[in-house]
mmCIF file of C-alpha atoms and ligand atoms in Angstrom:
data_model
loop_
_atom_site.group_PDB
_atom_site.id
_atom_site.type_symbol
_atom_site.label_atom_id
_atom_site.label_comp_id
_atom_site.label_asym_id
_atom_site.label_seq_id
_atom_site.Cartn_x
_atom_site.Cartn_y
_atom_site.Cartn_z
ATOM 1 C CA UNK A 1 -89.409 56.193 25.432
ATOM 2 C CA UNK A 2 -91.056 56.327 22.042
ATOM 3 C CA UNK A 3 -93.922 54.030 21.100
ATOM 4 C CA UNK A 4 -92.925 51.237 18.738
ATOM 5 C CA UNK A 5 -93.866 52.055 15.169
ATOM 6 C CA UNK A 6 -95.333 49.533 12.757
ATOM 7 C CA UNK A 7 -92.787 47.734 10.598
ATOM 8 C CA UNK A 8 -91.813 49.816 7.612
ATOM 9 C CA UNK A 9 -90.827 46.790 5.535
ATOM 10 C CA UNK A 10 -88.665 49.032 3.392
ATOM 11 C CA UNK A 11 -85.447 47.065 3.486
ATOM 12 C CA UNK A 12 -84.546 46.229 -0.085
ATOM 13 C CA UNK A 13 -81.292 44.505 0.821
ATOM 14 C CA UNK A 14 -81.604 41.627 3.251
ATOM 15 C CA UNK A 15 -80.823 38.010 3.906
ATOM 16 C CA UNK A 16 -84.037 36.165 3.095
ATOM 17 C CA UNK A 17 -82.773 32.666 3.812
ATOM 18 C CA UNK A 18 -79.839 31.408 5.782
ATOM 19 C CA UNK A 19 -78.599 27.863 6.278
ATOM 20 C CA UNK A 20 -75.558 27.311 8.461
ATOM 21 C CA UNK A 21 -74.133 23.848 8.883
ATOM 22 C CA UNK A 22 -71.275 22.416 10.930
ATOM 23 C CA UNK A 23 -70.146 25.939 11.644
ATOM 24 C CA UNK A 24 -68.779 26.554 15.164
ATOM 25 C CA UNK A 25 -71.570 25.732 17.648
ATOM 26 C CA UNK A 26 -74.185 25.349 14.896
ATOM 27 C CA UNK A 27 -74.790 21.830 13.615
ATOM 28 C CA UNK A 28 -77.667 22.868 11.407
ATOM 29 C CA UNK A 29 -79.423 26.225 11.708
ATOM 30 C CA UNK A 30 -81.929 27.480 9.174
ATOM 31 C CA UNK A 31 -83.803 30.751 9.006
ATOM 32 C CA UNK A 32 -86.324 32.317 6.657
ATOM 33 C CA UNK A 33 -86.464 36.088 7.019
ATOM 34 C CA UNK A 34 -88.044 39.269 5.763
ATOM 35 C CA UNK A 35 -86.395 42.670 5.584
ATOM 36 C CA UNK A 36 -87.014 43.650 9.206
ATOM 37 C CA UNK A 37 -84.232 43.699 11.772
ATOM 38 C CA UNK A 38 -83.333 40.362 13.351
ATOM 39 C CA UNK A 39 -83.253 40.322 17.157
ATOM 40 C CA UNK A 40 -81.460 37.342 18.701
ATOM 41 C CA UNK A 41 -81.460 36.768 22.418
ATOM 42 C CA UNK A 42 -80.018 33.964 24.453
ATOM 43 C CA UNK A 43 -77.557 33.240 27.231
ATOM 44 C CA UNK A 44 -73.833 33.689 26.868
ATOM 45 C CA UNK A 45 -72.253 30.974 24.795
ATOM 46 C CA UNK A 46 -75.490 29.985 23.059
ATOM 47 C CA UNK A 47 -74.136 30.807 19.589
ATOM 48 C CA UNK A 48 -75.447 34.307 18.800
ATOM 49 C CA UNK A 49 -72.127 35.792 17.741
ATOM 50 C CA UNK A 50 -71.371 32.606 15.816
ATOM 51 C CA UNK A 51 -74.500 33.166 13.740
ATOM 52 C CA UNK A 52 -73.596 36.804 13.073
ATOM 53 C CA UNK A 53 -70.132 35.639 12.114
ATOM 54 C CA UNK A 54 -71.661 33.221 9.590
ATOM 55 C CA UNK A 55 -73.585 36.139 8.054
ATOM 56 C CA UNK A 56 -70.433 38.295 8.022
ATOM 57 C CA UNK A 57 -68.728 35.712 5.811
ATOM 58 C CA UNK A 58 -71.126 36.711 3.040
ATOM 59 C CA UNK A 59 -68.929 39.781 2.568
ATOM 60 C CA UNK A 60 -65.226 39.776 1.563
ATOM 61 C CA UNK A 61 -62.608 39.021 4.181
ATOM 62 C CA UNK A 62 -62.294 36.867 7.253
ATOM 63 C CA UNK A 63 -65.545 37.893 8.914
ATOM 64 C CA UNK A 64 -66.318 39.780 12.091
ATOM 65 C CA UNK A 65 -63.972 37.743 14.282
ATOM 66 C CA UNK A 66 -61.158 37.687 11.722
ATOM 67 C CA UNK A 67 -61.027 33.982 12.472
ATOM 68 C CA UNK A 68 -58.452 31.564 11.188
ATOM 69 C CA UNK A 69 -59.945 29.116 8.714
ATOM 70 C CA UNK A 70 -59.532 26.091 11.003
ATOM 71 C CA UNK A 71 -61.541 27.728 13.815
ATOM 72 C CA UNK A 72 -64.760 27.837 11.832
ATOM 73 C CA UNK A 73 -65.481 24.127 11.418
ATOM 74 C CA UNK A 74 -67.544 22.643 14.208
ATOM 75 C CA UNK A 75 -65.094 20.815 16.449
ATOM 76 C CA UNK A 76 -65.381 17.063 16.572
ATOM 77 C CA UNK A 77 -67.081 16.916 13.181
ATOM 78 C CA UNK A 78 -65.151 15.785 10.150
ATOM 79 C CA UNK A 79 -67.369 17.520 7.607
ATOM 80 C CA UNK A 80 -66.532 20.996 6.322
ATOM 81 C CA UNK A 81 -68.682 23.927 7.335
ATOM 82 C CA UNK A 82 -71.110 25.585 4.995
ATOM 83 C CA UNK A 83 -73.000 28.878 5.005
ATOM 84 C CA UNK A 84 -75.660 29.326 2.363
ATOM 85 C CA UNK A 85 -77.803 32.396 1.941
ATOM 86 C CA UNK A 86 -80.325 33.910 -0.332
ATOM 87 C CA UNK A 87 -79.882 37.660 -0.395
ATOM 88 C CA UNK A 88 -82.597 39.976 -1.650
ATOM 89 C CA UNK A 89 -80.993 42.987 -3.319
ATOM 90 C CA UNK A 90 -82.418 45.960 -5.246
ATOM 91 C CA UNK A 91 -81.160 44.194 -8.366
ATOM 92 C CA UNK A 92 -82.776 40.854 -7.605
ATOM 93 C CA UNK A 93 -82.117 37.798 -5.466
ATOM 94 C CA UNK A 94 -78.628 36.305 -5.248
ATOM 95 C CA UNK A 95 -77.620 32.920 -3.927
ATOM 96 C CA UNK A 96 -74.352 32.907 -2.003
ATOM 97 C CA UNK A 97 -72.610 29.834 -0.634
ATOM 98 C CA UNK A 98 -69.403 29.517 1.337
ATOM 99 C CA UNK A 99 -67.796 26.206 2.036
ATOM 100 C CA UNK A 100 -64.829 25.463 4.258
ATOM 101 C CA UNK A 101 -62.509 23.087 2.481
ATOM 102 C CA UNK A 102 -59.534 21.073 3.673
ATOM 103 C CA UNK A 103 -56.348 23.102 4.097
ATOM 104 C CA UNK A 104 -58.406 26.034 5.296
ATOM 105 C CA UNK A 105 -59.474 27.170 1.871
ATOM 106 C CA UNK A 106 -62.865 28.761 1.488
ATOM 107 C CA UNK A 107 -64.935 28.168 -1.613
ATOM 108 C CA UNK A 108 -67.215 30.974 -2.709
ATOM 109 C CA UNK A 109 -70.155 30.443 -5.031
ATOM 110 C CA UNK A 110 -72.488 33.139 -6.218
ATOM 111 C CA UNK A 111 -75.578 31.988 -8.108
ATOM 112 C CA UNK A 112 -73.996 28.517 -8.340
ATOM 113 C CA UNK A 113 -70.835 29.821 -10.003
ATOM 114 C CA UNK A 114 -67.396 29.654 -8.402
ATOM 115 C CA UNK A 115 -66.279 33.186 -7.543
ATOM 116 C CA UNK A 116 -63.484 34.995 -5.765
ATOM 117 C CA UNK A 117 -63.743 36.387 -2.237
ATOM 118 C CA UNK A 118 -63.671 39.907 -3.594
ATOM 119 C CA UNK A 119 -66.723 39.245 -5.801
ATOM 120 C CA UNK A 120 -68.753 39.020 -2.579
ATOM 121 C CA UNK A 121 -68.349 42.792 -2.269
ATOM 122 C CA UNK A 122 -70.737 43.236 -5.186
ATOM 123 C CA UNK A 123 -73.576 41.330 -3.537
ATOM 124 C CA UNK A 124 -74.287 42.964 -0.211
ATOM 125 C CA UNK A 125 -72.629 45.873 1.570
ATOM 126 C CA UNK A 126 -72.359 44.932 5.214
ATOM 127 C CA UNK A 127 -71.152 46.765 8.302
ATOM 128 C CA UNK A 128 -70.630 45.433 11.803
ATOM 129 C CA UNK A 129 -69.968 46.441 15.364
ATOM 130 C CA UNK A 130 -68.678 43.949 17.899
ATOM 131 C CA UNK A 131 -67.594 44.153 21.536
ATOM 132 C CA UNK A 132 -63.991 43.649 20.365
ATOM 133 C CA UNK A 133 -64.259 47.008 18.583
ATOM 134 C CA UNK A 134 -64.807 48.809 21.892
ATOM 135 C CA UNK A 135 -61.047 49.299 21.976
ATOM 136 C CA UNK A 136 -60.832 50.564 18.397
ATOM 137 C CA UNK A 137 -60.001 54.152 19.347
ATOM 138 C CA UNK A 138 -57.343 53.305 21.918
ATOM 139 C CA UNK A 139 -55.497 50.526 20.146
ATOM 140 C CA UNK A 140 -53.069 50.767 17.223
ATOM 141 C CA UNK A 141 -54.073 52.088 13.807
ATOM 142 C CA UNK A 142 -54.654 48.673 12.236
ATOM 143 C CA UNK A 143 -58.210 48.292 13.522
ATOM 144 C CA UNK A 144 -59.145 51.837 12.508
ATOM 145 C CA UNK A 145 -57.678 51.294 9.059
ATOM 146 C CA UNK A 146 -59.695 48.108 8.775
ATOM 147 C CA UNK A 147 -62.843 49.982 9.822
ATOM 148 C CA UNK A 148 -62.139 52.643 7.217
ATOM 149 C CA UNK A 149 -61.540 49.979 4.590
ATOM 150 C CA UNK A 150 -64.895 48.362 5.358
ATOM 151 C CA UNK A 151 -66.535 51.750 4.925
ATOM 152 C CA UNK A 152 -64.697 52.229 1.619
ATOM 153 C CA UNK A 153 -65.652 48.724 0.524
ATOM 154 C CA UNK A 154 -69.309 49.400 1.286
ATOM 155 C CA UNK A 155 -69.299 52.280 -1.211
ATOM 156 C CA UNK A 156 -66.789 50.910 -3.698
ATOM 157 C CA UNK A 157 -66.804 47.112 -4.062
ATOM 158 C CA UNK A 158 -63.600 47.343 -6.156
ATOM 159 C CA UNK A 159 -61.765 48.519 -3.039
ATOM 160 C CA UNK A 160 -61.144 44.914 -1.944
ATOM 161 C CA UNK A 161 -59.382 44.155 -5.216
ATOM 162 C CA UNK A 162 -57.240 47.304 -5.113
ATOM 163 C CA UNK A 163 -56.232 46.660 -1.482
ATOM 164 C CA UNK A 164 -55.221 43.094 -2.279
ATOM 165 C CA UNK A 165 -53.266 44.137 -5.362
ATOM 166 C CA UNK A 166 -51.450 46.809 -3.330
ATOM 167 C CA UNK A 167 -50.612 44.368 -0.512
ATOM 168 C CA UNK A 168 -49.392 41.737 -2.971
ATOM 169 C CA UNK A 169 -47.050 44.156 -4.738
ATOM 170 C CA UNK A 170 -45.792 45.480 -1.399
ATOM 171 C CA UNK A 171 -45.109 41.990 -0.023
ATOM 172 C CA UNK A 172 -43.206 41.066 -3.149
ATOM 173 C CA UNK A 173 -41.147 44.257 -2.930
ATOM 174 C CA UNK A 174 -40.435 43.608 0.779
ATOM 175 C CA UNK A 175 -39.222 40.138 -0.101
ATOM 176 C CA UNK A 176 -37.083 41.377 -2.969
ATOM 177 C CA UNK A 177 -35.503 44.061 -0.795
ATOM 178 C CA UNK A 178 -34.764 41.466 1.868
ATOM 179 C CA UNK A 179 -33.655 38.452 -0.184
ATOM 180 C CA UNK A 180 -32.589 40.016 -3.482
ATOM 181 C CA UNK A 181 -31.730 39.952 -6.268
ATOM 182 C CA UNK A 182 -31.254 43.685 -6.247
ATOM 183 C CA UNK A 183 -32.854 44.115 -9.644
ATOM 184 C CA UNK A 184 -33.836 47.761 -10.230
ATOM 185 C CA UNK A 185 -36.167 46.929 -13.105
ATOM 186 C CA UNK A 186 -38.081 44.393 -11.093
ATOM 187 C CA UNK A 187 -38.307 46.868 -8.205
ATOM 188 C CA UNK A 188 -39.441 49.598 -10.613
ATOM 189 C CA UNK A 189 -42.255 47.368 -11.832
ATOM 190 C CA UNK A 190 -43.398 46.484 -8.315
ATOM 191 C CA UNK A 191 -43.275 50.112 -7.224
ATOM 192 C CA UNK A 192 -45.320 51.117 -10.250
ATOM 193 C CA UNK A 193 -47.957 48.606 -9.179
ATOM 194 C CA UNK A 194 -47.839 49.818 -5.578
ATOM 195 C CA UNK A 195 -48.285 53.391 -6.785
ATOM 196 C CA UNK A 196 -51.201 52.553 -9.051
ATOM 197 C CA UNK A 197 -53.141 50.439 -6.558
ATOM 198 C CA UNK A 198 -52.036 52.505 -3.555
ATOM 199 C CA UNK A 199 -53.506 55.602 -5.122
ATOM 200 C CA UNK A 200 -56.753 53.726 -5.803
ATOM 201 C CA UNK A 201 -56.860 52.633 -2.153
ATOM 202 C CA UNK A 202 -56.194 56.160 -0.920
ATOM 203 C CA UNK A 203 -58.811 57.630 -3.213
ATOM 204 C CA UNK A 204 -61.507 55.167 -2.163
ATOM 205 C CA UNK A 205 -60.810 55.837 1.519
ATOM 206 C CA UNK A 206 -60.843 59.567 0.991
ATOM 207 C CA UNK A 207 -64.093 59.425 -0.942
ATOM 208 C CA UNK A 208 -65.626 57.198 1.754
ATOM 209 C CA UNK A 209 -64.624 59.691 4.460
ATOM 210 C CA UNK A 210 -66.234 62.463 2.409
ATOM 211 C CA UNK A 211 -69.461 60.426 2.155
ATOM 212 C CA UNK A 212 -69.465 59.874 5.908
ATOM 213 C CA UNK A 213 -69.001 63.609 6.515
ATOM 214 C CA UNK A 214 -71.839 64.303 4.107
ATOM 215 C CA UNK A 215 -74.098 61.901 5.983
ATOM 216 C CA UNK A 216 -73.739 64.028 9.130
ATOM 217 C CA UNK A 217 -75.023 67.149 7.423
ATOM 218 C CA UNK A 218 -78.653 67.797 8.342
ATOM 219 C CA UNK A 219 -78.857 64.293 9.762
ATOM 220 C CA UNK A 220 -81.698 63.396 12.063
ATOM 221 C CA UNK A 221 -79.800 61.443 14.648
ATOM 222 C CA UNK A 222 -79.484 61.307 18.411
ATOM 223 C CA UNK A 223 -75.972 59.930 18.111
ATOM 224 C CA UNK A 224 -73.028 62.307 18.369
ATOM 225 C CA UNK A 225 -71.449 63.976 15.391
ATOM 226 C CA UNK A 226 -67.994 62.598 14.624
ATOM 227 C CA UNK A 227 -65.430 64.692 12.792
ATOM 228 C CA UNK A 228 -63.168 62.277 10.990
ATOM 229 C CA UNK A 229 -59.898 62.647 9.141
ATOM 230 C CA UNK A 230 -57.470 60.287 7.471
ATOM 231 C CA UNK A 231 -53.988 61.000 8.751
ATOM 232 C CA UNK A 232 -50.481 59.947 7.814
ATOM 233 C CA UNK A 233 -49.354 57.100 5.669
ATOM 234 C CA UNK A 234 -48.909 59.066 2.494
ATOM 235 C CA UNK A 235 -46.715 61.824 1.215
ATOM 236 C CA UNK A 236 -48.619 65.036 0.677
ATOM 237 C CA UNK A 237 -48.467 64.410 -3.071
ATOM 238 C CA UNK A 238 -50.436 61.203 -2.719
ATOM 239 C CA UNK A 239 -52.868 62.888 -0.367
ATOM 240 C CA UNK A 240 -53.550 65.547 -2.977
ATOM 241 C CA UNK A 241 -53.909 62.830 -5.595
ATOM 242 C CA UNK A 242 -56.402 61.023 -3.401
ATOM 243 C CA UNK A 243 -58.473 64.160 -3.279
ATOM 244 C CA UNK A 244 -58.224 64.895 -6.999
ATOM 245 C CA UNK A 245 -61.593 65.279 -8.648
ATOM 246 C CA UNK A 246 -62.588 62.207 -10.685
ATOM 247 C CA UNK A 247 -61.875 64.011 -13.956
ATOM 248 C CA UNK A 248 -58.552 65.426 -12.797
ATOM 249 C CA UNK A 249 -56.273 62.814 -14.314
ATOM 250 C CA UNK A 250 -53.202 65.071 -14.274
ATOM 251 C CA UNK A 251 -53.414 65.591 -10.515
ATOM 252 C CA UNK A 252 -53.869 61.874 -9.929
ATOM 253 C CA UNK A 253 -51.100 60.739 -12.242
ATOM 254 C CA UNK A 254 -48.762 63.355 -10.750
ATOM 255 C CA UNK A 255 -49.486 61.893 -7.322
ATOM 256 C CA UNK A 256 -48.835 58.405 -8.605
ATOM 257 C CA UNK A 257 -45.454 59.458 -10.044
ATOM 258 C CA UNK A 258 -44.559 61.169 -6.746
ATOM 259 C CA UNK A 259 -45.402 58.056 -4.733
ATOM 260 C CA UNK A 260 -43.417 55.879 -7.131
ATOM 261 C CA UNK A 261 -40.425 58.180 -6.902
ATOM 262 C CA UNK A 262 -40.670 58.231 -3.106
ATOM 263 C CA UNK A 263 -40.668 54.428 -3.027
ATOM 264 C CA UNK A 264 -37.627 54.287 -5.328
ATOM 265 C CA UNK A 265 -35.784 56.750 -3.081
ATOM 266 C CA UNK A 266 -36.552 54.839 0.100
ATOM 267 C CA UNK A 267 -35.394 51.379 -1.009
ATOM 268 C CA UNK A 268 -32.432 51.408 1.334
ATOM 269 C CA UNK A 269 -34.420 52.544 4.396
ATOM 270 C CA UNK A 270 -37.263 50.167 3.598
ATOM 271 C CA UNK A 271 -34.792 47.283 3.238
ATOM 272 C CA UNK A 272 -33.313 48.139 6.642
ATOM 273 C CA UNK A 273 -36.752 48.379 8.218
ATOM 274 C CA UNK A 274 -37.958 45.213 6.515
ATOM 275 C CA UNK A 275 -41.078 46.971 5.218
ATOM 276 C CA UNK A 276 -42.246 49.985 3.250
ATOM 277 C CA UNK A 277 -42.197 53.016 5.539
ATOM 278 C CA UNK A 278 -44.692 55.090 3.587
ATOM 279 C CA UNK A 279 -47.888 54.338 1.744
ATOM 280 C CA UNK A 280 -51.582 53.950 2.445
ATOM 281 C CA UNK A 281 -50.869 50.858 4.570
ATOM 282 C CA UNK A 282 -49.608 53.290 7.230
ATOM 283 C CA UNK A 283 -52.667 55.569 7.223
ATOM 284 C CA UNK A 284 -54.792 56.107 10.311
ATOM 285 C CA UNK A 285 -58.279 57.369 10.995
ATOM 286 C CA UNK A 286 -58.813 60.063 13.591
ATOM 287 C CA UNK A 287 -62.142 61.112 15.016
ATOM 288 C CA UNK A 288 -63.252 63.942 17.230
ATOM 289 C CA UNK A 289 -66.323 63.614 19.433
ATOM 290 C CA UNK A 290 -67.867 66.835 18.173
ATOM 291 C CA UNK A 291 -70.238 67.632 21.089
ATOM 292 C CA UNK A 292 -67.176 68.100 23.310
ATOM 293 C CA UNK A 293 -64.447 68.698 20.750
ATOM 294 C CA UNK A 294 -62.475 65.822 22.257
ATOM 295 C CA UNK A 295 -60.368 63.305 20.358
ATOM 296 C CA UNK A 296 -61.944 59.844 20.351
ATOM 297 C CA UNK A 297 -58.866 58.420 22.083
ATOM 298 C CA UNK A 298 -59.616 60.579 25.125
ATOM 299 C CA UNK A 299 -63.352 59.920 25.272
ATOM 300 C CA UNK A 300 -65.074 57.732 27.827
ATOM 301 C CA UNK A 301 -65.784 54.138 26.839
ATOM 302 C CA UNK A 302 -69.460 55.014 26.408
ATOM 303 C CA UNK A 303 -68.650 58.000 24.201
ATOM 304 C CA UNK A 304 -66.263 55.893 22.129
ATOM 305 C CA UNK A 305 -68.996 53.338 21.563
ATOM 306 C CA UNK A 306 -71.530 56.069 20.698
ATOM 307 C CA UNK A 307 -69.058 57.428 18.124
ATOM 308 C CA UNK A 308 -68.737 54.043 16.448
ATOM 309 C CA UNK A 309 -72.497 53.554 16.357
ATOM 310 C CA UNK A 310 -72.847 57.061 15.009
ATOM 311 C CA UNK A 311 -70.302 56.467 12.245
ATOM 312 C CA UNK A 312 -71.910 53.146 11.348
ATOM 313 C CA UNK A 313 -75.336 54.786 11.084
ATOM 314 C CA UNK A 314 -73.830 57.596 8.997
ATOM 315 C CA UNK A 315 -72.307 55.008 6.686
ATOM 316 C CA UNK A 316 -75.685 53.304 6.410
ATOM 317 C CA UNK A 317 -77.479 56.603 5.684
ATOM 318 C CA UNK A 318 -74.955 57.427 2.981
ATOM 319 C CA UNK A 319 -75.456 54.031 1.341
ATOM 320 C CA UNK A 320 -79.229 54.263 1.544
ATOM 321 C CA UNK A 321 -79.026 57.615 -0.264
ATOM 322 C CA UNK A 322 -76.441 56.385 -2.778
ATOM 323 C CA UNK A 323 -77.796 55.931 -6.283
ATOM 324 C CA UNK A 324 -75.558 52.937 -7.013
ATOM 325 C CA UNK A 325 -75.989 51.077 -3.724
ATOM 326 C CA UNK A 326 -79.637 52.078 -3.508
ATOM 327 C CA UNK A 327 -80.177 50.385 -0.172
ATOM 328 C CA UNK A 328 -79.122 50.503 3.438
ATOM 329 C CA UNK A 329 -76.431 47.907 4.182
ATOM 330 C CA UNK A 330 -76.952 44.800 6.266
ATOM 331 C CA UNK A 331 -75.875 45.658 9.812
ATOM 332 C CA UNK A 332 -74.476 43.229 12.357
ATOM 333 C CA UNK A 333 -74.681 44.792 15.807
ATOM 334 C CA UNK A 334 -73.325 42.355 18.343
ATOM 335 C CA UNK A 335 -74.182 43.187 21.978
ATOM 336 C CA UNK A 336 -74.763 46.819 21.130
ATOM 337 C CA UNK A 337 -78.166 47.221 22.819
ATOM 338 C CA UNK A 338 -76.890 46.340 26.283
ATOM 339 C CA UNK A 339 -74.474 49.258 26.356
ATOM 340 C CA UNK A 340 -76.995 51.964 25.627
ATOM 341 C CA UNK A 341 -79.316 53.649 28.075
ATOM 342 C CA UNK A 342 -83.010 53.092 27.289
ATOM 343 C CA UNK A 343 -83.490 56.387 25.405
ATOM 344 C CA UNK A 344 -80.466 55.838 23.189
ATOM 345 C CA UNK A 345 -81.503 52.253 22.620
ATOM 346 C CA UNK A 346 -84.955 53.350 21.471
ATOM 347 C CA UNK A 347 -83.286 55.963 19.253
ATOM 348 C CA UNK A 348 -81.078 53.300 17.699
ATOM 349 C CA UNK A 349 -84.106 51.152 16.888
ATOM 350 C CA UNK A 350 -85.970 54.135 15.439
ATOM 351 C CA UNK A 351 -82.993 55.065 13.253
ATOM 352 C CA UNK A 352 -82.599 51.504 12.012
ATOM 353 C CA UNK A 353 -86.298 51.442 11.242
ATOM 354 C CA UNK A 354 -86.102 54.761 9.380
ATOM 355 C CA UNK A 355 -83.121 53.454 7.398
ATOM 356 C CA UNK A 356 -84.939 50.307 6.385
ATOM 357 C CA UNK A 357 -81.903 48.195 7.271
ATOM 358 C CA UNK A 358 -81.880 44.549 8.173
ATOM 359 C CA UNK A 359 -79.901 44.916 11.375
ATOM 360 C CA UNK A 360 -78.952 41.699 13.133
ATOM 361 C CA UNK A 361 -78.799 42.425 16.837
ATOM 362 C CA UNK A 362 -77.888 40.248 19.788
ATOM 363 C CA UNK A 363 -78.535 40.529 23.502
ATOM 364 C CA UNK A 364 -78.499 38.217 26.498
ATOM 365 C CA UNK A 365 -81.898 39.518 27.700
ATOM 366 C CA UNK A 366 -85.011 39.627 25.500
ATOM 367 C CA UNK A 367 -86.187 42.744 27.378
ATOM 368 C CA UNK A 368 -83.467 44.768 25.661
ATOM 369 C CA UNK A 369 -85.503 44.467 22.466
ATOM 370 C CA UNK A 370 -88.801 45.648 23.971
ATOM 371 C CA UNK A 371 -88.657 49.047 22.298
ATOM 372 C CA UNK A 372 -88.503 47.309 18.910
ATOM 373 C CA UNK A 373 -92.015 45.970 19.321
ATOM 374 C CA UNK A 374 -93.207 44.285 16.156
ATOM 375 C CA UNK A 375 -90.617 46.021 14.025
ATOM 376 C CA UNK A 376 -88.197 43.073 14.298
ATOM 377 C CA UNK A 377 -88.255 39.327 13.803
ATOM 378 C CA UNK A 378 -87.196 37.729 17.036
ATOM 379 C CA UNK A 379 -85.428 34.517 17.841
ATOM 380 C CA UNK A 380 -84.312 32.806 21.009
ATOM 381 C CA UNK A 381 -80.994 31.002 20.939
ATOM 382 C CA UNK A 382 -80.066 28.282 23.354
ATOM 383 C CA UNK A 383 -77.271 25.810 23.800
ATOM 384 C CA UNK A 384 -78.610 22.291 23.216
ATOM 385 C CA UNK A 385 -76.930 18.876 23.400
ATOM 386 C CA UNK A 386 -76.359 18.992 19.616
ATOM 387 C CA UNK A 387 -75.226 22.568 19.481
ATOM 388 C CA UNK A 388 -76.989 25.906 19.145
ATOM 389 C CA UNK A 389 -80.777 25.863 18.831
ATOM 390 C CA UNK A 390 -82.671 28.744 17.320
ATOM 391 C CA UNK A 391 -86.396 29.257 17.825
ATOM 392 C CA UNK A 392 -88.627 32.013 16.531
ATOM 393 C CA UNK A 393 -90.507 33.848 19.231
ATOM 394 C CA UNK A 394 -93.082 36.613 19.430
ATOM 395 C CA UNK A 395 -92.486 40.097 20.668
HETATM 396 N N1 ADP B 401 -65.307 25.588 16.079
HETATM 397 C C1 ADP B 401 -66.216 25.436 17.075
HETATM 398 N N2 ADP B 401 -66.833 24.239 17.245
HETATM 399 C C2 ADP B 401 -67.751 24.061 18.221
HETATM 400 N N3 ADP B 401 -68.108 25.014 19.092
HETATM 401 C C3 ADP B 401 -67.512 26.208 18.976
HETATM 402 C C4 ADP B 401 -66.539 26.480 17.970
HETATM 403 N N4 ADP B 401 -66.130 27.751 18.091
HETATM 404 C C5 ADP B 401 -66.801 28.254 19.149
HETATM 405 N N5 ADP B 401 -67.645 27.342 19.682
HETATM 406 C C6 ADP B 401 -68.546 27.488 20.822
HETATM 407 O O1 ADP B 401 -69.469 28.518 20.590
HETATM 408 C C7 ADP B 401 -69.833 29.070 21.833
HETATM 409 C C8 ADP B 401 -69.797 30.586 21.782
HETATM 410 O O2 ADP B 401 -70.735 31.009 20.916
HETATM 411 P P1 ADP B 401 -70.986 32.553 20.711
HETATM 412 O O3 ADP B 401 -71.710 32.677 19.453
HETATM 413 O O4 ADP B 401 -69.742 33.327 20.877
HETATM 414 O O5 ADP B 401 -71.931 32.801 21.970
HETATM 415 P P2 ADP B 401 -72.824 34.060 22.308
HETATM 416 O O6 ADP B 401 -74.225 33.581 22.233
HETATM 417 O O7 ADP B 401 -72.426 34.408 23.709
HETATM 418 O O8 ADP B 401 -72.508 35.124 21.347
HETATM 419 C C9 ADP B 401 -68.870 28.614 22.858
HETATM 420 O O9 ADP B 401 -69.534 27.707 23.720
HETATM 421 C C10 ADP B 401 -67.793 27.925 22.052
HETATM 422 O O10 ADP B 401 -67.271 26.849 22.723
HETATM 423 MG MG1 MG B 402 -71.549 36.908 21.707
#
């Protein structure tokens, strides 16, 4: 096992303050942090994942549990939940606040100004790994698509907006095909929007996959190389369009026209199916565990987990090297340490340290963080009579 290194203190993107109130098991939890990783230990049910979930809400979407709005408020308390954070970024500090409102709405404020969910994507790229994702490679494509979309979002904050616009147009077309009126001009307009935003979605995913591949070249990592590909979901025209060079407008607009024409042709089948049968919403991500040349689906549970960690680290390396992002993302690694043997665990800590990422990590046993030494800020979580209690503790 390697000797712990001194803290590098290089993280330039990190949560510097966090205040969580009336959120799940947390009545009132406050933290002041520096850029080092955050190691949380405590027994099962003490509120570790809840705290990571609160942090995950600082990025667009429903957070790392994909929770329904009504699940987030602390039960038995009338007041709405609130997560406030100060985030240090390479472009200065940002204040982010999320508030659960009646009817399950979520209010977003950035620097005291009301903002949309998607605006959160501009503040802090964030990636996470949770125990629920252990089944990512063996379940249906939805989870893998979501993983790919988070990767795309980390590089291209506008991806959230394009995905939403695509989904909205598609839902409206589905409804029109189902309920009528059968108005070709209205359908034309919706299909034009699907084609425009669908191509943007496909291009962002494709570019993200290319960045991930690039991050494996000459990488210093003990985690296995993953060979990834985006499969299905698009006609070959759209696939070519997704790969068109940024300046190649003709290729891209040709792909858009092809997708639009394909949608117009498939109105009858789509109406019968109740949904659009082609488009980027049907894409999937495949991965091969390169050391053995085996598809991720067929790998052992441990290999599948190693692949996900490996891809997450690759994503983080790519962001750290990216001129626009300019920083490693915030990482939320829930119960990851426990599933690694000691050498791999030490390697994970070393790689996080080299990245300069504020990685939030949880474990039931404090000993799982031993190899971190003084490179992390440590906290003990326990389950008190008034909810989760967090206490700083020394290595
Ligand atoms: N809305 C809620 N209100 C109050 N407690 C909640 C709520 N949602 C979950 N909990 C409690 O949070 C605890 C689980 O916390 P969690 O963060 O998952 O624990 P762990 O430390 O094992 O990760 C459970 O005891 C659960 O009952
Ligand atoms: Mg947990």
